[in-house]
Steps between C-alpha positions, in 0.01 A plus 500: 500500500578863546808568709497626878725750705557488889488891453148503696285347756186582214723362220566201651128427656353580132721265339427222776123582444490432139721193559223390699250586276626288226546205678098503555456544194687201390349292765133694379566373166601136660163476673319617171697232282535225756235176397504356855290678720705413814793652300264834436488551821854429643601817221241703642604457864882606353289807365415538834843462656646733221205780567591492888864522409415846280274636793766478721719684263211772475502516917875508493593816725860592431506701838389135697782276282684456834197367705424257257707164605660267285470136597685200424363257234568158465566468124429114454692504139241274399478699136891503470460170423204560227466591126315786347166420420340665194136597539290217309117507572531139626732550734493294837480633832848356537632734183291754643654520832885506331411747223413759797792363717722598219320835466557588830835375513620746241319791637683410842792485266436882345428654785769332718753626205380854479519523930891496435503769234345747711701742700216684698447283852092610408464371116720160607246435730232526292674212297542317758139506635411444145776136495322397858149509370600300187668239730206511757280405150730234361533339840138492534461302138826253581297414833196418265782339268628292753136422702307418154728385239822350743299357727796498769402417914 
């Protein structure tokens, strides 16, 4: 992966974007290699997710960074409790769920790291928008995790 600066607000919304990018195209090339059709389309929704997290990027106005409100999320830790999960084209929706809850957890992880390297207030927020959204995504598939697979009342 090529290497990023907090130099600029551009710099830093480029690199984001082709993080982004990547990720749906390893969750593309999930849905295209996944047997289980159920699977197929749980990837395709995270190509979804990933594509909304890159428009916002595109959006991103670095003049309106201090409107934009950061919110509390509950981080359920569910997936700091889980393995990796390698792709394999039979996985089950069970794998499925904790191979992207591990994904997401280490882009939470990358961008939460690069927020405190950043000495401009305007290119650490930009990190830190970018950490919220990943929790905000992870959250959403522990809640799946813990509805579907868990089972808990």
């Amino acid at each position: 992966m090529s290497t990023i600066s907090c130099r600029s607000f551009d710099d830093i919304v480029n690199f984001a974007i082709k993080k982004e990018e990547s990720a749906m195209d390893f969750y593309r090339q999930c849905a295209q290699r996944a047997k289980n059709p159920g699977i197929k389309h749980f990837f395709e929704e995270m190509v979804d997710e990933e594509r909304k997290h890159r428009d916002m990027l595109k959006d991103l106005n670095p003049y309106g960074l201090e409107a934009f409100k950061l919110e509390k999320v509950e981080d359920l830790k569910i997936s700091d409790y889980l393995l990796d999960v390698p792709f394999r084209e039979d996985l089950t929706y069970q794998e499925a769920l904790t191979l992207a809850m591990k994904k997401e957890e280490k882009s939470h992880a990358f961008y939460e790291a690069w927020k405190g390297k950043c000495l401009h207030e305007k290119t650490a927020k930009i990190f830190e928008i970018l950490a919220q959204e990943e929790t905000k995504h992870k959250r959403k598939l522990e809640t799946l995790y813990d509805e579907e697979i868990l089972g808990w009342d």
